[in-house]
Coordinates of C-alpha atoms and ligand atoms in Angstrom, one line a residue:
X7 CA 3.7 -11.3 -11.2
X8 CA 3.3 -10.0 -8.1
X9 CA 6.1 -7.5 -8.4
X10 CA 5.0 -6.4 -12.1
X11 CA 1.3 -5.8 -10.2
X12 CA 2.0 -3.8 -7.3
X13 CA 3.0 -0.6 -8.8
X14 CA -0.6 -1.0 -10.7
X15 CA -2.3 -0.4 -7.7
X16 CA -4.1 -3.9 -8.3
X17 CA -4.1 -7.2 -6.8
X18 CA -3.5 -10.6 -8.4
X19 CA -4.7 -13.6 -6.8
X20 CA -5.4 -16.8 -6.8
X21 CA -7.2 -19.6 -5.4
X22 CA -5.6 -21.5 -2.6
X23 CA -6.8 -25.4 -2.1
X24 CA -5.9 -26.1 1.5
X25 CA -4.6 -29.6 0.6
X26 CA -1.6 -28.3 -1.2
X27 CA 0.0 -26.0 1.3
X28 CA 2.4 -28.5 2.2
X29 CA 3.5 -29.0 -1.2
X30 CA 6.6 -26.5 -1.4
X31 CA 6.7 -26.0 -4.8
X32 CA 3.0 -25.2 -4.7
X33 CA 3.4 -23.0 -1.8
X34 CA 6.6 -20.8 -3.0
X35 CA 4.6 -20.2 -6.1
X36 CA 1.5 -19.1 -4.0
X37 CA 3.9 -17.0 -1.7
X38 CA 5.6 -15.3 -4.0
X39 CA 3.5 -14.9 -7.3
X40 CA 0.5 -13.4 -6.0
X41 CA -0.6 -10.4 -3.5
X42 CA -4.5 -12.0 -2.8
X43 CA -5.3 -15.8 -1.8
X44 CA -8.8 -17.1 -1.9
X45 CA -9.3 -20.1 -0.7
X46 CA -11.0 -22.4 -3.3
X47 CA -12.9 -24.3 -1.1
X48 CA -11.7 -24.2 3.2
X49 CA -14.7 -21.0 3.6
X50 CA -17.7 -22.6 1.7
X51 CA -20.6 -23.4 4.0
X52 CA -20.2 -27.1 4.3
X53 CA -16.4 -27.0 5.3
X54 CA -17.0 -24.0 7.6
X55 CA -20.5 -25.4 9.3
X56 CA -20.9 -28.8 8.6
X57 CA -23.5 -29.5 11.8
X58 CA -25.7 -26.7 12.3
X59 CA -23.9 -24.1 14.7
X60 CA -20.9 -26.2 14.7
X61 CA -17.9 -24.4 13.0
X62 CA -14.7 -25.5 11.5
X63 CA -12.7 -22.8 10.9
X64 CA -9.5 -24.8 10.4
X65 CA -9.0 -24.4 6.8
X66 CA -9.9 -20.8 6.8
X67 CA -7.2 -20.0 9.3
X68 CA -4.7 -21.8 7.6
X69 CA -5.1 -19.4 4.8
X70 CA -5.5 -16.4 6.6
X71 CA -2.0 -16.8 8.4
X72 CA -0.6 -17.9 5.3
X73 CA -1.8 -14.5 3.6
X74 CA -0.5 -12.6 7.2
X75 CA 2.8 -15.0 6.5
X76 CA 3.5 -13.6 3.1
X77 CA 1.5 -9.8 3.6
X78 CA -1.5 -10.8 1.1
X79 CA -4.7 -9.6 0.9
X80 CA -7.7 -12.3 1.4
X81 CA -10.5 -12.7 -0.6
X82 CA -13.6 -14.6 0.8
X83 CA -14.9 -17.0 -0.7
X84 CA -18.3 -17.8 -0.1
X85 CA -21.1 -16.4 2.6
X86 CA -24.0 -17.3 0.7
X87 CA -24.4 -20.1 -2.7
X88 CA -26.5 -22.9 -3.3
X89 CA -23.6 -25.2 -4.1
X90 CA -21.8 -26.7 -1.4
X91 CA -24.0 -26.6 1.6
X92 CA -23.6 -28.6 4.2
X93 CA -25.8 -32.1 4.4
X94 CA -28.3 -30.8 7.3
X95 CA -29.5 -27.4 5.3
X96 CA -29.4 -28.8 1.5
X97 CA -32.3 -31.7 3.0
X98 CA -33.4 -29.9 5.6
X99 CA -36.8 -28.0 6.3
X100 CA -37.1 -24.8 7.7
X101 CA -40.1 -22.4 8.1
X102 CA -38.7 -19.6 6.1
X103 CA -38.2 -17.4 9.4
X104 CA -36.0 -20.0 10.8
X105 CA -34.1 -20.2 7.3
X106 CA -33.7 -16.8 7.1
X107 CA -32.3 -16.5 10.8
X108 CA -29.3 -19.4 9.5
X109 CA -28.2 -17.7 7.0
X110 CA -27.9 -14.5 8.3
X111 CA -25.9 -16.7 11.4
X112 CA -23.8 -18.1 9.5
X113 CA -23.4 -15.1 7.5
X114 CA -22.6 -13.1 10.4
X115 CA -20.4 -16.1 12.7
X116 CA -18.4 -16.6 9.7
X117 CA -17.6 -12.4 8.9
X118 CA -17.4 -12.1 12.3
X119 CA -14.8 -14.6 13.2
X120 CA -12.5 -13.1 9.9
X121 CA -13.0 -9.5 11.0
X122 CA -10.3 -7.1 9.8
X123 CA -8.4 -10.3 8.0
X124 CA -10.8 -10.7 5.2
X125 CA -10.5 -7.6 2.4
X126 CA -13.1 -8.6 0.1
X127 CA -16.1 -11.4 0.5
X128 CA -18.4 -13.0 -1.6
X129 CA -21.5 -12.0 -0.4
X130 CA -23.9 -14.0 -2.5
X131 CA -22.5 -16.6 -4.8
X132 CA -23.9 -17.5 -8.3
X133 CA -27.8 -15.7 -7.6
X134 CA -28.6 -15.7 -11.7
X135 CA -29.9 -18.2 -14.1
X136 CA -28.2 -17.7 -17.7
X137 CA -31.4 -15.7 -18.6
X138 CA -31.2 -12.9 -16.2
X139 CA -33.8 -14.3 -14.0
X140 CA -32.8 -15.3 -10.2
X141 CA -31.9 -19.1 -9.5
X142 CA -34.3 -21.3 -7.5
X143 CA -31.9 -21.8 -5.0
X144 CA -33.3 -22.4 -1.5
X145 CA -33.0 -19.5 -0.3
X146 CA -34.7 -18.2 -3.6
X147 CA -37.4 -20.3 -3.3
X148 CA -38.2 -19.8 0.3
X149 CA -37.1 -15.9 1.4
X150 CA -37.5 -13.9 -2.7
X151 CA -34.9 -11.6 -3.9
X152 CA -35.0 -10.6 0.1
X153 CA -32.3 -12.7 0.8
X154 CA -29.7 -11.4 -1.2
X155 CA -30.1 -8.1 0.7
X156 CA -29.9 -9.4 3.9
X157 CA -26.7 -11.0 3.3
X158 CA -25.6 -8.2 3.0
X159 CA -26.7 -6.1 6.0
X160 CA -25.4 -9.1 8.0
X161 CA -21.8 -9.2 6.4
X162 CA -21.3 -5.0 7.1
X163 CA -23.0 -5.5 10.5
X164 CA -20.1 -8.2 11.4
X165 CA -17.3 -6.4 9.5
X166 CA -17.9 -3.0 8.5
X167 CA -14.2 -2.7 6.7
X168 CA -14.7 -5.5 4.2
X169 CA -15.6 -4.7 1.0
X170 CA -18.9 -6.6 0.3
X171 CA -18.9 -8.4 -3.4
X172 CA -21.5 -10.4 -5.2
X173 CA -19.6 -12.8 -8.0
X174 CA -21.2 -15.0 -10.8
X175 CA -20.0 -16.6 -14.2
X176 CA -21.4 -15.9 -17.5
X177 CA -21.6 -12.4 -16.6
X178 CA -18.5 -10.6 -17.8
X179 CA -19.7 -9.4 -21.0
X180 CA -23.0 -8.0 -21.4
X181 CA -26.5 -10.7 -22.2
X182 CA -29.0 -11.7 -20.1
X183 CA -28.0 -12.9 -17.3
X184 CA -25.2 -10.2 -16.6
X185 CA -27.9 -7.4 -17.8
X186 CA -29.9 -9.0 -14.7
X187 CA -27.6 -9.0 -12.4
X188 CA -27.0 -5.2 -13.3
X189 CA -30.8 -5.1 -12.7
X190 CA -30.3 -6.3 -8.9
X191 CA -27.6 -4.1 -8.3
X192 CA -29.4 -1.1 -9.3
X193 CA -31.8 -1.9 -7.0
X194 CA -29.5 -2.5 -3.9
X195 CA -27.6 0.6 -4.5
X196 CA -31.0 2.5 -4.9
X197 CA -32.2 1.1 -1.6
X198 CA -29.1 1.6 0.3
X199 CA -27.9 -2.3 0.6
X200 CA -24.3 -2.2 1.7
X201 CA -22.8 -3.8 -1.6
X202 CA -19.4 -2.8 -2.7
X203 CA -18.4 -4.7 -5.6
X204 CA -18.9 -7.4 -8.5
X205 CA -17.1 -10.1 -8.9
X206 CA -17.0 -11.6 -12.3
X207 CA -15.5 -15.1 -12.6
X208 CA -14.2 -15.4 -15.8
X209 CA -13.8 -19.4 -16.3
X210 CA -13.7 -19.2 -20.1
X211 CA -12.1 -20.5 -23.0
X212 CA -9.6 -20.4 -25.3
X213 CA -10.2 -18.3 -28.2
X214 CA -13.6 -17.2 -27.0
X215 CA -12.4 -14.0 -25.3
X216 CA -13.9 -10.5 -26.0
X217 CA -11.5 -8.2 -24.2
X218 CA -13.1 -4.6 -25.3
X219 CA -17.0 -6.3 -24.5
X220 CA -15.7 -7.2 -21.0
X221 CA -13.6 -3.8 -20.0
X222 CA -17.9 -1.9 -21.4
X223 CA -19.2 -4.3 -18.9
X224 CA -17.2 -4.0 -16.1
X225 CA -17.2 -0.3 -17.0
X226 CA -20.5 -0.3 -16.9
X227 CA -20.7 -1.9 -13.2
X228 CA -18.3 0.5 -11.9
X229 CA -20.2 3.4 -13.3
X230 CA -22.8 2.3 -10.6
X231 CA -19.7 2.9 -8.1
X232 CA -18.7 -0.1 -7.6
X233 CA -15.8 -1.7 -7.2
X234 CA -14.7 -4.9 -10.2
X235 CA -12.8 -7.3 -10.0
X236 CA -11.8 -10.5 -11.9
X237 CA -12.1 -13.3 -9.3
X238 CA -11.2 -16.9 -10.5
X239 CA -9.9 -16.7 -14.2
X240 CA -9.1 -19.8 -16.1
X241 CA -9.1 -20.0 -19.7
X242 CA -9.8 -23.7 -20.9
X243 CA -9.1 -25.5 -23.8
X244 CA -9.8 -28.7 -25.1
X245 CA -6.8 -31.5 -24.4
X246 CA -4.1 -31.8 -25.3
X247 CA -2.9 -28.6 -25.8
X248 CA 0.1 -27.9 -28.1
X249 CA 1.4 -24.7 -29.0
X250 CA -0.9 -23.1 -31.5
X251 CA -3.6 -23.2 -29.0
X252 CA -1.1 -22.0 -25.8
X253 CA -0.5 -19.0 -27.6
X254 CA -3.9 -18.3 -28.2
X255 CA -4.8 -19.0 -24.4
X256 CA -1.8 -16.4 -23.7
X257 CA -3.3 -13.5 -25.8
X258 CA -6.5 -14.7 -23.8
X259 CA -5.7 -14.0 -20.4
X260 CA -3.8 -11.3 -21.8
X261 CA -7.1 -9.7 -23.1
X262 CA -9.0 -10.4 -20.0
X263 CA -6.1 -8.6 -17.9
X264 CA -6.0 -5.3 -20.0
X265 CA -9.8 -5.3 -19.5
X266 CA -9.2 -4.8 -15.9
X267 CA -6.6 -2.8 -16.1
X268 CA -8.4 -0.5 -17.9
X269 CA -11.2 0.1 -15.5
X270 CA -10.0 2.3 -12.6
X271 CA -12.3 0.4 -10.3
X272 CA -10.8 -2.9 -11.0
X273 CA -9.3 -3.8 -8.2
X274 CA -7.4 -6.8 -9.3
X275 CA -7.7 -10.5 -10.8
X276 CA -7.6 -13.8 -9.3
X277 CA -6.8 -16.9 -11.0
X278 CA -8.4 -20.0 -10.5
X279 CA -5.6 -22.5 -9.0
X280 CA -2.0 -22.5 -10.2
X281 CA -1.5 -25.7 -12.2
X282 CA -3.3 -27.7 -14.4
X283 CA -2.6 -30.3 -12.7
X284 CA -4.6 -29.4 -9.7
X285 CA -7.4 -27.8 -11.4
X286 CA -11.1 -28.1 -11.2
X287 CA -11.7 -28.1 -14.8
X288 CA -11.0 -31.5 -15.9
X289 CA -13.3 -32.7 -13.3
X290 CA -16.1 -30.4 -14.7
X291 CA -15.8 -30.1 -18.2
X292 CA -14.7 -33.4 -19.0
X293 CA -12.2 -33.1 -22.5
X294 CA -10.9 -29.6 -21.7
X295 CA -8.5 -28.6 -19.2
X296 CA -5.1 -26.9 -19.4
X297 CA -7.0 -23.5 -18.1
X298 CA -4.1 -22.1 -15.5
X299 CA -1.0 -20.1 -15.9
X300 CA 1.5 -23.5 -14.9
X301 CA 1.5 -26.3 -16.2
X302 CA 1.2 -29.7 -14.9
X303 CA 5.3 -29.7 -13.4
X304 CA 4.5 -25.8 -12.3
X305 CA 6.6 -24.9 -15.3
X306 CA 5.1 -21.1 -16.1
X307 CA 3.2 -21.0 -19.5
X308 CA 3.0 -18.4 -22.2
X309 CA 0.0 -17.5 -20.3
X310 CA 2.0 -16.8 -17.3
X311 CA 4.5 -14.4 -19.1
X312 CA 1.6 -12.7 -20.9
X313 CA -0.5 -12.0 -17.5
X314 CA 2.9 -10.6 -16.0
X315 CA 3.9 -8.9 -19.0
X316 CA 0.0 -7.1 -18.8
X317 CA 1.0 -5.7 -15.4
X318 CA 4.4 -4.5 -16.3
X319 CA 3.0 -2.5 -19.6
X320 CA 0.3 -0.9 -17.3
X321 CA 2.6 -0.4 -14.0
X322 CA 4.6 2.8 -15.1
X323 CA 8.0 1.3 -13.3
X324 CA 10.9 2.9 -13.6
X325 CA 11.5 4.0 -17.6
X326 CA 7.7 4.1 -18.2
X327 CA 7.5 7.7 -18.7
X328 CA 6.1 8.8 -21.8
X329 CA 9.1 8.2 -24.1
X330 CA 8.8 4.4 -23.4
X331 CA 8.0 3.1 -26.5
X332 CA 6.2 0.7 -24.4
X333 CA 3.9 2.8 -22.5
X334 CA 0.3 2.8 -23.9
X335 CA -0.4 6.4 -24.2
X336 CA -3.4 6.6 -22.9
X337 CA -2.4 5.2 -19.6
X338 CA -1.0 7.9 -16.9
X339 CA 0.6 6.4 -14.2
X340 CA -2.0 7.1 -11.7
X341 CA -3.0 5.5 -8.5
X342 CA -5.9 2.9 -8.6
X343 CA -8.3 4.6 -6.6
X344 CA -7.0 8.4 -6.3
X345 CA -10.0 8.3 -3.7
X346 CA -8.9 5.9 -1.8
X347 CA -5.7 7.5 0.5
X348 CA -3.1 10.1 -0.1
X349 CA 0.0 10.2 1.9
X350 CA 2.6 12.5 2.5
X351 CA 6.3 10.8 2.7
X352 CA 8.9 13.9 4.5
X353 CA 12.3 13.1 4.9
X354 CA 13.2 15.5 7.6
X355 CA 16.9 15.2 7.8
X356 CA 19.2 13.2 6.2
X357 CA 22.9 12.5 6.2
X358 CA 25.4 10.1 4.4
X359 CA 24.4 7.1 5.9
X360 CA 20.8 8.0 7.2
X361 CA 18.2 9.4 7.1
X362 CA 14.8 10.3 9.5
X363 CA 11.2 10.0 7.2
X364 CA 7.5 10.7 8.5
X365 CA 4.5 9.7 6.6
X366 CA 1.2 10.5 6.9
X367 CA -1.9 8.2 5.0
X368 CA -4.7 9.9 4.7
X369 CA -7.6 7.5 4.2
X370 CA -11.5 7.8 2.8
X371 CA -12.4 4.2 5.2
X372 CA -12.5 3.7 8.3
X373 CA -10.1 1.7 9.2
X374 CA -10.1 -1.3 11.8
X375 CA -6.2 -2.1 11.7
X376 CA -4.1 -0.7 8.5
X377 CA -1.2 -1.8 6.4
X378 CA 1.0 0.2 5.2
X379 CA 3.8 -0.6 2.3
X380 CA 6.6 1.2 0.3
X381 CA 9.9 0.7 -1.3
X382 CA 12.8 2.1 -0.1
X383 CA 16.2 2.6 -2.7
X384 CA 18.4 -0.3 -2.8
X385 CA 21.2 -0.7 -0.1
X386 CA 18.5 1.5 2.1
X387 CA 17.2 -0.3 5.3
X388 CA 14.4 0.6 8.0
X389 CA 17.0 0.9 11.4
X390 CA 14.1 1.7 13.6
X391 CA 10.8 2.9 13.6
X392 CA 7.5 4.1 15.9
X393 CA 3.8 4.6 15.6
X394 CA 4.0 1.2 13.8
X395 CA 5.8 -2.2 13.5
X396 CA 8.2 -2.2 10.6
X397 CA 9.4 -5.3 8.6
X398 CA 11.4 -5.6 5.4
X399 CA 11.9 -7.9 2.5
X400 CA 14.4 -6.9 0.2
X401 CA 13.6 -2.9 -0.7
X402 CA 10.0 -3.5 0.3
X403 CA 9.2 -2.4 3.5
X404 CA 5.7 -2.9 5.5
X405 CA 4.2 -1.4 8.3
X406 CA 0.9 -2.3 10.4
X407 CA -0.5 -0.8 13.3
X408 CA 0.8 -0.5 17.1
X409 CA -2.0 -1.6 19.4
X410 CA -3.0 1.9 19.9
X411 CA -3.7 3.5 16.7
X412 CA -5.1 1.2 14.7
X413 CA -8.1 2.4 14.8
X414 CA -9.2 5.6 12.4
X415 CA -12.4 7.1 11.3
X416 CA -13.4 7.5 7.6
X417 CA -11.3 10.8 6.6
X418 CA -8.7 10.2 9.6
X419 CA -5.1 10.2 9.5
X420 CA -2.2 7.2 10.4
X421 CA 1.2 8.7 11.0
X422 CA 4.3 6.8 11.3
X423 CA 8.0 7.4 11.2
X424 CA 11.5 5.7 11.4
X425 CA 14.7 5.9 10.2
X426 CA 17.2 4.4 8.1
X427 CA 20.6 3.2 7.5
X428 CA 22.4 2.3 4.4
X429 CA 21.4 5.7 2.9
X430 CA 18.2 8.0 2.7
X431 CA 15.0 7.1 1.7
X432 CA 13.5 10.0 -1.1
X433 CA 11.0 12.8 -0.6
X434 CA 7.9 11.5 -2.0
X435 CA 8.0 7.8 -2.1
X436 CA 4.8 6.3 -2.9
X437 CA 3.1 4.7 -0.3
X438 CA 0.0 2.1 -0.3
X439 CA -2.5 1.5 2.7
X440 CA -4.3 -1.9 2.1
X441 CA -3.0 -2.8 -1.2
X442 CA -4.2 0.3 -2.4
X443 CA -1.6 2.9 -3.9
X444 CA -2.4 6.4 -2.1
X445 CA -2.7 9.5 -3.9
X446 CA 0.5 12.0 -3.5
X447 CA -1.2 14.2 -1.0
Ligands
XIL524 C1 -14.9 -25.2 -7.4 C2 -13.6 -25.7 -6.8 O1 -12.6 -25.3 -7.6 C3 -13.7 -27.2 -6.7 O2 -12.5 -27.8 -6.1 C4 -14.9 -27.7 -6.0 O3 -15.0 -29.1 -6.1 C5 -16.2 -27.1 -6.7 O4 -16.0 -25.7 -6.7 N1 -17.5 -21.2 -9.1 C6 -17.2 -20.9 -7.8 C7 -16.1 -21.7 -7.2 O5 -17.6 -19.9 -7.3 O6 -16.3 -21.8 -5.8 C8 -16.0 -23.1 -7.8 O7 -14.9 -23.8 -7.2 C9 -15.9 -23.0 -9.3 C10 -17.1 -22.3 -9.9

């Protein structure tokens, strides 16, 4: 899938449990399939601080050098929730000044410690109550709206490059609770909170999926200029499953997946775990299950092919011009976030066997370390390169920052160059910084 998403300019994720990493059929499939891992539970308060001031950062760093490993993008998963918290702040008591000063500790220790690894973090996790109003949560009940806000002051003071997210369930069509979680964001944008996206969770189920209501209410998020994104999908269904109601889970997720994909600010989807057989919804929802794209043997379902086949019908890969009879034509094949970066991509010279390229990414962010990625024709390798350290997989070539120029202001320039063998590379190849695909520039 994660071949059919790239040229989309999105991501597609999913959740990572630590425990399974040494499963190699579980890990080729989280390798390979997906450009973002969260981890599903290693960054939660109570496996990251389980005595106060004490941090355990193993699980999170097995994640984040598995991501580095494979070149994915990481998601965070959670600063701030009620649910799992460690033993010593669930039964705890705290004046509220001393509460307040914990979690914006452990908000900042924990963004601190992942600074420049983590892309995206769950800021605040699960704030609402299914009628809009806020959850008595402890920090609710002690600190007032307050404390969502200073989350999030904490998280940008610690990692000014992450893109700052708060997620929920219930809320990706529009009722109560997602009208007041629309509310809240109002307010933070109107008081200058640093808050850069929604994440909408999307554990749903079969045959209760509104594709057109949740592409108006993610729309209407990002028309509050934020960034969307889909960030742990399952789609359950009562069990067993047999075929009549697989199909309909595929045309689910397939619904929920043109939704993003038609939001230019949707950034990508994450899936809740990769096989039933190692989800959380059995657990929860006792009767249903059968809610991921493999099955219990990590044999892809319908569901599978019909996220994939989502991606490829919105990538605009070679032969998706407009005569494809299976290009939507409403779709141009334009970058993600045309705000984002534009790069320029000059082959200089070039010869049978060779050829010498420069690029130059010009990006909106400020950047704290950068990652650079392109494809290069088949046959066509990187032979060496400067300004950057160059690896290759297949025609897929990455670049990340030498020691010295990693750093770049918000409307700064990276420049890098190399040269190939095997053949030339072409004028104009596009080029993403981040997991973002630049604008030709
Ligand atoms: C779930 C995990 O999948 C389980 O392993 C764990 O026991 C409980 O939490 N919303 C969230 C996720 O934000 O963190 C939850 O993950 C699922 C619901």
């Amino acid at each position: 899938m994660r071949e059919e998403a790239e040229p989309t300019g999105r991501f597609i994720g999913t959740a990572i449990n630590d425990g399974l990493l040494s499963n190699s059929t579980y890990r080729g499939i989280a390798a390979t399939e997906f450009s973002s891992v969260t981890a599903e539970n290693a960054m939660k308060w109570d496996a990251v601080e389980p005595q106060r001031g004490q941090f355990n950062w193993a699980g999170g760093d097995r994640l984040v050098q598995f991501a580095q490993q494979n070149d994915q993008l990481v998601y965070g998963h959670t600063l701030v929730w009620h649910s799992q918290m460690p033993q010593w702040l669930q039964n705890g008591s705290f004046s509220n000044t001393e509460l307040r000063t914990i979690m914006t500790d452990h908000v900042t220790t924990q963004a601190g410690r992942y600074r420049g690894q983590v892309q995206r973090w769950d800021v605040v996790n699960e704030a609402f109550n299914e009628d809009g109003t806020f959850r008595q949560s402890k920090f609710y009940q002690q600190l007032g709206e307050s404390y969502i806000a200073d989350a999030f002051r904490a998280a940008r003071a610690a990692d000014p490059n992450a893109k700052l997210f708060i997620n929920d369930y219930n809320t990706e069509v529009r009722n109560a609770k997602s009208d007041g979680l629309f509310r809240l964001v109002q307010r933070l944008k109107s008081q200058g909170v640093p808050i850069d996206g929604v994440g909408f969770q999307s554990h749903l189920i079969v045959g209760n999926v509104n594709g057109p209501a949740i592409q108006q209410n993610l729309q209407r998020f990002a028309d509050l200029g934020l960034e969307v994104a889909i960030t742990e999908l399952d789609i359950r269904m009562r069990t067993p499953s047999d075929s009549t109601k697989l199909q309909q889970q595929a045309r689910d997720y397939r619904a929920v997946a043109d939704a993003c994909l038609a939001v230019s600010a949707c950034s990508g989807i994450t899936v809740w775990g990769i096989s039933d057989r190692d989800s959380w919804v059995p657990g929860t929802f006792p009767g249903e299950g059968d809610a991921c794209p493999w099955d219990s043997d990590y044999r892809p379902k319908p569901a599978y092919e019909a996220l994939k086949a989502a991606f490829a019908d919105a990538g605009g890969g070679p032969g998706d011009g407009p005569d494809d009879p299976g290009d939507e034509p409403d779709e141009p094949d334009e970058p993600d976030d045309p705000n984002a970066c534009t790069a320029v991509f000059t082959v200089s010279n070039r010869w049978a066997t060779g050829s010498v390229v420069s690029v130059t990414v010009r990006t909106t962010q400020a950047l704290n370390g950068w990652r650079a990625e392109f494809e290069l024709p088949a046959g066509v390798t990187v032979a060496n390169g400067w300004n950057g350290s160059f690896s290759q997989s297949g025609n897929r070539v990455t670049v990340t920052n030498a020691a010295y120029n990693g750093t770049v202001q918000a409307g700064g320039t990276v420049s890098f160059g190399f040269q190939t063998g095997g053949g030339s590379a072409q004028d104009g190849t596009a080029v993403s910084l981040g997991g973002q695909r630049c604008a030709a520039g």
